[in-house]
Coordinates of C-alpha atoms and ligand atoms in Angstrom, one line a residue:
M202 CA 53.2 8.7 -2.6
T203 CA 52.0 5.6 -1.8
E204 CA 49.1 5.6 0.6
P205 CA 49.5 3.5 3.4
L206 CA 47.6 -0.3 3.0
D207 CA 45.0 0.4 5.8
R208 CA 44.3 3.3 4.7
R209 CA 43.6 2.1 1.4
A210 CA 41.7 -0.9 2.6
F211 CA 40.1 2.4 4.9
L212 CA 38.6 4.2 1.8
A213 CA 38.3 1.5 -0.1
A214 CA 35.4 0.1 2.7
T215 CA 34.0 2.8 3.6
G216 CA 33.2 3.4 -0.3
A217 CA 31.8 0.1 -0.6
A218 CA 29.9 0.4 2.6
A219 CA 28.5 4.1 0.8
A220 CA 27.3 2.1 -2.5
A221 CA 25.6 0.0 -0.2
L222 CA 24.0 2.9 1.8
A223 CA 22.9 4.2 -1.7
T224 CA 21.3 0.8 -3.1
T225 CA 20.3 -0.2 -0.4
A226 CA 18.0 3.0 1.6
G227 CA 17.5 4.1 -1.9
A228 CA 19.4 6.3 -4.8
P229 CA 20.3 10.0 -3.3
A230 CA 17.9 12.8 -3.7
Q231 CA 17.0 13.2 -7.2
S232 CA 14.8 16.5 -8.0
D233 CA 11.0 15.7 -9.0
A234 CA 10.6 18.6 -10.8
G235 CA 10.5 17.4 -14.2
A236 CA 8.6 14.2 -13.6
V237 CA 4.9 13.8 -13.8
F238 CA 2.2 11.5 -12.6
L239 CA -1.0 11.6 -14.3
S240 CA -4.1 9.2 -12.2
T241 CA -7.8 8.2 -12.5
W242 CA -10.4 9.7 -9.9
D243 CA -9.6 11.9 -7.5
F244 CA -8.3 9.1 -5.0
G245 CA -4.9 9.4 -7.5
A246 CA -3.7 12.8 -5.7
E247 CA -2.7 11.2 -2.4
A248 CA -1.2 7.9 -5.7
N249 CA 0.6 11.0 -7.1
R250 CA 1.7 12.3 -4.2
R251 CA 3.2 9.4 -2.6
A252 CA 4.6 8.6 -5.9
A253 CA 6.6 12.4 -6.5
E254 CA 8.0 11.7 -2.8
V255 CA 9.2 8.1 -3.8
F256 CA 10.7 9.4 -6.7
A257 CA 12.6 13.0 -5.4
A258 CA 13.9 10.3 -2.9
G259 CA 15.5 8.5 -5.6
G260 CA 13.0 5.9 -6.1
S261 CA 12.9 4.8 -9.9
L262 CA 9.4 5.4 -11.9
L263 CA 8.1 1.9 -11.2
D264 CA 9.3 2.3 -7.4
A265 CA 6.9 5.7 -7.7
I266 CA 4.3 4.0 -9.5
E267 CA 4.2 1.0 -6.9
K268 CA 4.2 2.8 -4.5
G269 CA 1.9 4.9 -5.0
V270 CA -1.3 2.6 -6.3
N271 CA 0.1 1.0 -2.6
V272 CA -1.8 3.9 -1.1
V273 CA -4.5 3.7 -2.5
E274 CA -4.3 -0.2 -2.6
D275 CA -4.6 -0.1 1.7
D276 CA -7.0 2.6 1.4
P277 CA -10.3 0.8 3.1
N278 CA -12.4 3.9 2.0
V279 CA -11.6 3.1 -1.9
T280 CA -14.2 0.5 -2.4
S281 CA -13.1 -0.4 -6.0
V282 CA -9.2 -1.0 -5.4
G283 CA -7.3 -3.6 -2.6
Y284 CA -7.8 -3.7 0.5
G285 CA -11.9 -2.8 1.1
G286 CA -13.0 -3.0 -2.5
L287 CA -16.7 -4.5 -3.1
P288 CA -16.5 -8.7 -3.4
N289 CA -18.0 -10.9 -6.4
S290 CA -20.8 -12.6 -6.3
E291 CA -19.6 -15.4 -3.6
G292 CA -18.1 -12.2 -1.0
E293 CA -15.0 -13.3 -2.0
V294 CA -12.8 -10.2 -2.5
E295 CA -11.1 -10.5 -6.4
L296 CA -8.2 -8.2 -7.2
D297 CA -6.0 -6.9 -10.8
A298 CA -3.4 -4.9 -11.1
G299 CA -0.9 -4.9 -13.7
I300 CA 2.5 -2.6 -14.5
M301 CA 5.2 -2.3 -17.2
D302 CA 8.1 -0.7 -17.7
G303 CA 8.4 1.2 -20.9
T304 CA 12.3 1.1 -21.3
S305 CA 12.8 -2.4 -21.2
H306 CA 9.5 -3.5 -22.6
R307 CA 8.6 -6.0 -19.5
A308 CA 5.1 -6.2 -17.6
G309 CA 4.0 -8.2 -15.0
S310 CA -0.1 -8.4 -14.5
I311 CA -2.2 -10.3 -11.2
C312 CA -5.5 -11.6 -12.4
N313 CA -8.1 -12.8 -9.8
L314 CA -6.0 -12.5 -6.7
H315 CA -7.8 -13.3 -3.5
K316 CA -6.4 -13.1 0.3
I317 CA -3.6 -9.6 -0.7
K318 CA -3.8 -6.1 -0.4
N319 CA -1.5 -5.1 -2.8
P320 CA -1.7 -6.9 -6.5
I321 CA 0.7 -4.2 -8.4
S322 CA 3.2 -5.6 -6.0
V323 CA 2.6 -9.1 -6.5
A324 CA 2.8 -8.2 -10.9
R325 CA 6.0 -6.0 -10.1
L326 CA 7.6 -9.3 -8.5
L327 CA 6.4 -11.3 -11.3
M328 CA 7.7 -9.5 -13.4
E329 CA 11.2 -8.4 -12.1
K330 CA 12.4 -12.1 -10.4
T331 CA 10.6 -14.3 -13.0
L332 CA 10.1 -14.6 -16.7
H333 CA 6.4 -15.1 -16.8
T334 CA 4.0 -11.6 -17.3
T335 CA 0.7 -13.1 -16.4
M336 CA -0.5 -14.6 -13.4
A337 CA -3.6 -16.1 -12.2
G338 CA -6.4 -17.6 -9.3
D339 CA -4.3 -19.5 -7.1
G340 CA -1.2 -19.9 -9.1
A341 CA -0.4 -16.0 -8.7
L342 CA -2.1 -16.3 -4.4
R343 CA 0.5 -19.1 -4.6
F344 CA 3.7 -17.0 -5.9
A345 CA 2.5 -13.7 -3.8
I346 CA 3.2 -16.2 -0.6
E347 CA 6.8 -17.2 -1.8
M348 CA 7.5 -13.7 -2.4
G349 CA 6.1 -13.0 1.3
F350 CA 2.9 -11.3 1.4
T351 CA 1.1 -12.5 4.0
P352 CA -2.7 -13.4 3.2
Q353 CA -5.5 -12.0 5.6
Q354 CA -9.3 -11.2 5.1
L355 CA -9.7 -7.9 2.6
L356 CA -13.6 -7.4 3.3
T357 CA -14.6 -4.3 5.4
P358 CA -17.0 -4.3 7.5
K359 CA -18.5 -1.3 4.8
S360 CA -17.8 -4.0 2.1
L361 CA -19.4 -6.8 3.7
T362 CA -22.3 -4.9 4.8
E363 CA -22.6 -4.1 1.0
W364 CA -22.5 -7.0 -0.2
L365 CA -24.8 -8.7 2.2
K366 CA -27.6 -6.0 1.3
W367 CA -27.0 -6.6 -2.7
K368 CA -27.4 -10.6 -1.5
N369 CA -30.3 -10.3 -0.1
T370 CA -32.0 -8.0 -2.3
P371 CA -34.9 -10.1 -3.9
N372 CA -34.4 -9.9 -7.8
H373 CA -31.0 -8.3 -7.6
S374 CA -28.7 -7.2 -10.6
T375 CA -26.8 -9.5 -11.5
F376 CA -23.7 -9.8 -14.4
W377 CA -26.0 -12.4 -16.5
I378 CA -28.7 -9.2 -16.7
D379 CA -27.2 -6.1 -15.5
R380 CA -23.7 -4.8 -14.0
E381 CA -22.8 -2.4 -10.5
H382 CA -20.5 -0.1 -9.2
H383 CA -17.0 -0.2 -10.5
D384 CA -13.4 2.0 -10.2
T385 CA -9.5 1.3 -10.6
I386 CA -6.4 3.2 -10.3
G387 CA -4.3 3.9 -13.3
M388 CA -1.9 5.5 -12.8
L389 CA 1.3 6.4 -15.3
G390 CA 4.7 8.6 -14.7
A391 CA 6.9 9.8 -16.7
D392 CA 10.4 11.2 -15.2
G393 CA 11.0 13.6 -17.6
K394 CA 14.1 12.1 -19.0
G395 CA 12.4 10.3 -21.7
K396 CA 10.9 7.2 -19.5
V397 CA 7.1 6.2 -18.8
A398 CA 5.9 3.4 -16.6
A399 CA 2.1 2.6 -16.1
G400 CA 0.4 0.2 -13.5
C401 CA -3.1 0.0 -12.8
S402 CA -5.1 -2.1 -9.5
T403 CA -9.0 -2.9 -9.1
S404 CA -11.0 -5.3 -7.7
G405 CA -12.9 -5.1 -10.4
L406 CA -16.7 -4.5 -11.0
A407 CA -18.5 -5.1 -7.4
W408 CA -20.3 -8.8 -7.5
K409 CA -19.3 -9.7 -10.5
L410 CA -18.9 -14.0 -11.7
P411 CA -16.0 -14.8 -10.3
G412 CA -13.2 -15.7 -12.1
R413 CA -14.0 -13.5 -14.3
V414 CA -10.9 -10.8 -16.0
A415 CA -11.3 -8.1 -17.7
D416 CA -9.2 -5.1 -19.3
S417 CA -7.4 -3.7 -15.7
P418 CA -4.6 -6.4 -15.5
L419 CA -4.4 -7.2 -19.7
V420 CA -1.0 -5.8 -20.9
G421 CA -2.3 -3.5 -24.0
C422 CA -5.5 -2.9 -22.3
G423 CA -5.6 -2.2 -18.5
Y424 CA -2.0 -0.3 -18.8
Y425 CA 0.9 0.2 -21.9
A426 CA 4.0 2.0 -21.8
D427 CA 7.0 2.6 -24.3
D428 CA 9.9 5.0 -24.1
A429 CA 9.6 5.5 -27.5
A430 CA 6.0 7.4 -27.8
G431 CA 4.6 7.5 -23.4
A432 CA 1.7 6.0 -21.7
A433 CA -1.8 5.1 -20.8
S434 CA -4.8 3.0 -18.7
A435 CA -7.9 2.8 -18.8
T436 CA -10.9 3.1 -16.1
G437 CA -14.4 1.7 -16.9
N438 CA -16.6 -0.3 -18.4
G439 CA -13.7 -3.2 -18.8
D440 CA -15.6 -6.1 -20.3
V441 CA -15.9 -3.8 -23.8
M442 CA -13.2 -2.1 -23.0
A443 CA -10.8 -4.6 -23.4
N444 CA -11.9 -5.8 -26.9
Y445 CA -10.5 -2.2 -28.1
C446 CA -7.0 -3.2 -26.5
T447 CA -7.6 1.2 -25.7
S448 CA -3.9 1.7 -24.1
F449 CA -1.9 0.2 -26.7
F450 CA -4.4 1.7 -29.2
I451 CA -3.4 5.3 -28.0
V452 CA 0.1 5.0 -27.5
N453 CA 0.0 3.3 -30.4
R454 CA -1.3 6.5 -32.2
M455 CA 0.8 8.8 -30.2
A456 CA 4.2 6.7 -31.5
G457 CA 2.6 7.9 -34.7
G458 CA 2.7 11.6 -33.5
A459 CA -0.3 11.9 -32.2
H460 CA -0.7 14.2 -28.8
P461 CA -1.6 12.4 -25.5
Q462 CA -4.9 14.7 -26.5
E463 CA -5.2 13.6 -30.3
A464 CA -4.7 10.0 -28.6
C465 CA -7.7 9.6 -26.3
N466 CA -10.0 11.0 -28.8
D467 CA -9.3 8.7 -31.7
L468 CA -9.5 5.7 -29.0
M469 CA -12.8 7.1 -28.2
R470 CA -13.6 7.4 -31.9
F471 CA -12.8 4.1 -32.8
M472 CA -15.0 3.1 -30.2
A473 CA -17.7 5.1 -30.9
R474 CA -18.3 3.1 -34.2
T475 CA -19.4 -0.1 -32.2
A476 CA -19.3 0.0 -28.1
P477 CA -22.6 -0.6 -27.3
Q478 CA -24.6 1.4 -24.3
L479 CA -21.9 4.4 -25.2
H480 CA -24.3 7.1 -23.7
E481 CA -24.6 4.8 -20.6
D482 CA -21.6 3.2 -19.3
M483 CA -18.1 4.5 -18.8
Y484 CA -15.3 4.2 -20.7
C485 CA -12.3 6.6 -20.1
V486 CA -8.8 6.8 -20.4
I487 CA -5.5 8.8 -19.4
A488 CA -2.4 9.1 -21.7
I489 CA 0.9 10.9 -20.9
A490 CA 3.8 11.1 -23.8
A491 CA 7.4 10.6 -22.1
N492 CA 8.2 14.7 -22.4
G493 CA 4.6 15.4 -20.0
E494 CA 2.2 15.9 -21.9
I495 CA -1.3 14.6 -20.7
G496 CA -4.5 13.6 -22.9
A497 CA -7.5 12.8 -20.7
A498 CA -11.0 11.5 -21.7
S499 CA -14.8 9.8 -21.1
M500 CA -16.7 9.1 -23.4
N501 CA -20.2 10.5 -22.5
S502 CA -20.6 12.7 -19.8
K503 CA -23.0 10.9 -17.7
Q504 CA -20.6 9.3 -16.5
P505 CA -17.3 12.0 -16.0
L506 CA -13.5 11.3 -15.1
Q507 CA -12.0 13.0 -12.6
Y508 CA -8.4 12.6 -12.7
A509 CA -5.5 14.0 -10.9
L510 CA -2.2 15.5 -12.1
W511 CA 1.4 16.1 -10.2
K512 CA 3.0 18.9 -12.1
N513 CA 5.7 21.0 -11.6
G514 CA 6.0 19.8 -7.8
S515 CA 2.1 19.9 -7.3
G516 CA -1.4 18.1 -7.5
S517 CA -4.2 19.4 -9.2
I518 CA -7.5 17.7 -9.7
H519 CA -9.3 18.2 -12.8
T520 CA -12.5 16.3 -14.7
A521 CA -11.8 15.3 -18.1
P522 CA -13.7 16.5 -21.5
P523 CA -16.3 14.2 -22.7
F524 CA -15.9 12.7 -26.0
L525 CA -19.6 12.7 -26.5
G526 CA -22.6 15.2 -25.2
Ligands
LIG752 N1 -12.0 -1.6 -15.8 C1 -12.3 -1.8 -14.2 C2 -12.7 -3.5 -14.5 O1 -13.6 -3.4 -15.5 C3 -13.5 -0.9 -14.0 C4 -13.5 -0.3 -13.9 O2 -11.8 1.0 -14.2 O3 -13.8 0.7 -13.9 O4 -12.6 -4.8 -14.2

C-alpha cells in the first residue's frame, strides 16, 4: 500500500530531525567499557574521568582527549598548564599544545600562544579546519580569535606572585644557566576497537625565554599516534627530550612488536647513551597500544612519574618504575 504523501513527508522530516539531533547533540551514547585513557601526573585523573564521560556520551576519541585536557587547562591550581600556568621570564603566560589522530595521521600543534587558555582546542581546530599542522605566536593567536576564542589574562594572583618572587630574587636562576618548575598533561586514548589518539598541553618551563619551543607541541616529540601501533606522550625536560623524538621513537618500537612498557624502556636506554644530567633531571614517557595495554617510565628515581589510568570504567593513579636507580 502506498503511504499518504503527508505521512512519508512526516517520516522523512522526523528522520532527518533525529539524525540532526544525533550529530548536533552528539552521537548516541556508547559504552566506554573498552576505552582506556592514560595521562601524565595526578591531575590526569580528572582529565581521564572527563574524557571517559565525553566518550561514553558518544564523543569521538579526539573529543574525549580534547575535553579531558581542557579540564587541566582550565584549572587555576595547576601551575604548568593553561590558565594559571607559570609565565615566561617577562611575566607572560605562553602555552604549547598538540593533538594527533591515529587514524588519519593528522596532527595540529600550537606554540607560544598567549591569552587563550585552551591551546589544545586551538590545535584541534587547526588540524580540522586548515591544511596546516603547526602555528606559533601572533599568528596562532589571530587564528584562535578568528575561531571564536576570547583572549583573557592567564596570570592568576598565585602565578603573578610566584613570578614577582622569582623576578625580585637577586641572582635568580635563568635559562642561560639553570631551569625551574614544569609539567605537562599528556593524554593518550584507545577506544578498544583499534583507534588511538594523543594530545598534550603545557605552559612549558617557568621563566623560560620568550619564544622558546620545546617538545610538547612538536609532533613525534610531545605526542604521536598511529592506529597501526599505538600512541605515546612525554613530559620532562623538553629542551633535551625534543632531541630524541621520544613519542615517535616509542610508537615506532611498538610498530615493530614491542609491548608499550618495553618501548618506553627502549627510549630510556636510547637517551641514556647521550642525554646529560640523567640522574638529576626529569625525563618521563607514557605509551598505549591500540589494544589498551600501557607503559610508563621515568629516567630516575629523583623525578618519579605519576600517571593516571582509566580502564574498565574506573580510574587509578600509579607511579612509573624509574629506569635508573
Ligand atoms: N616538556 C615540557 C617542556 O619542556 C615540560 C614538562 O613536561 O615538564 O616545555
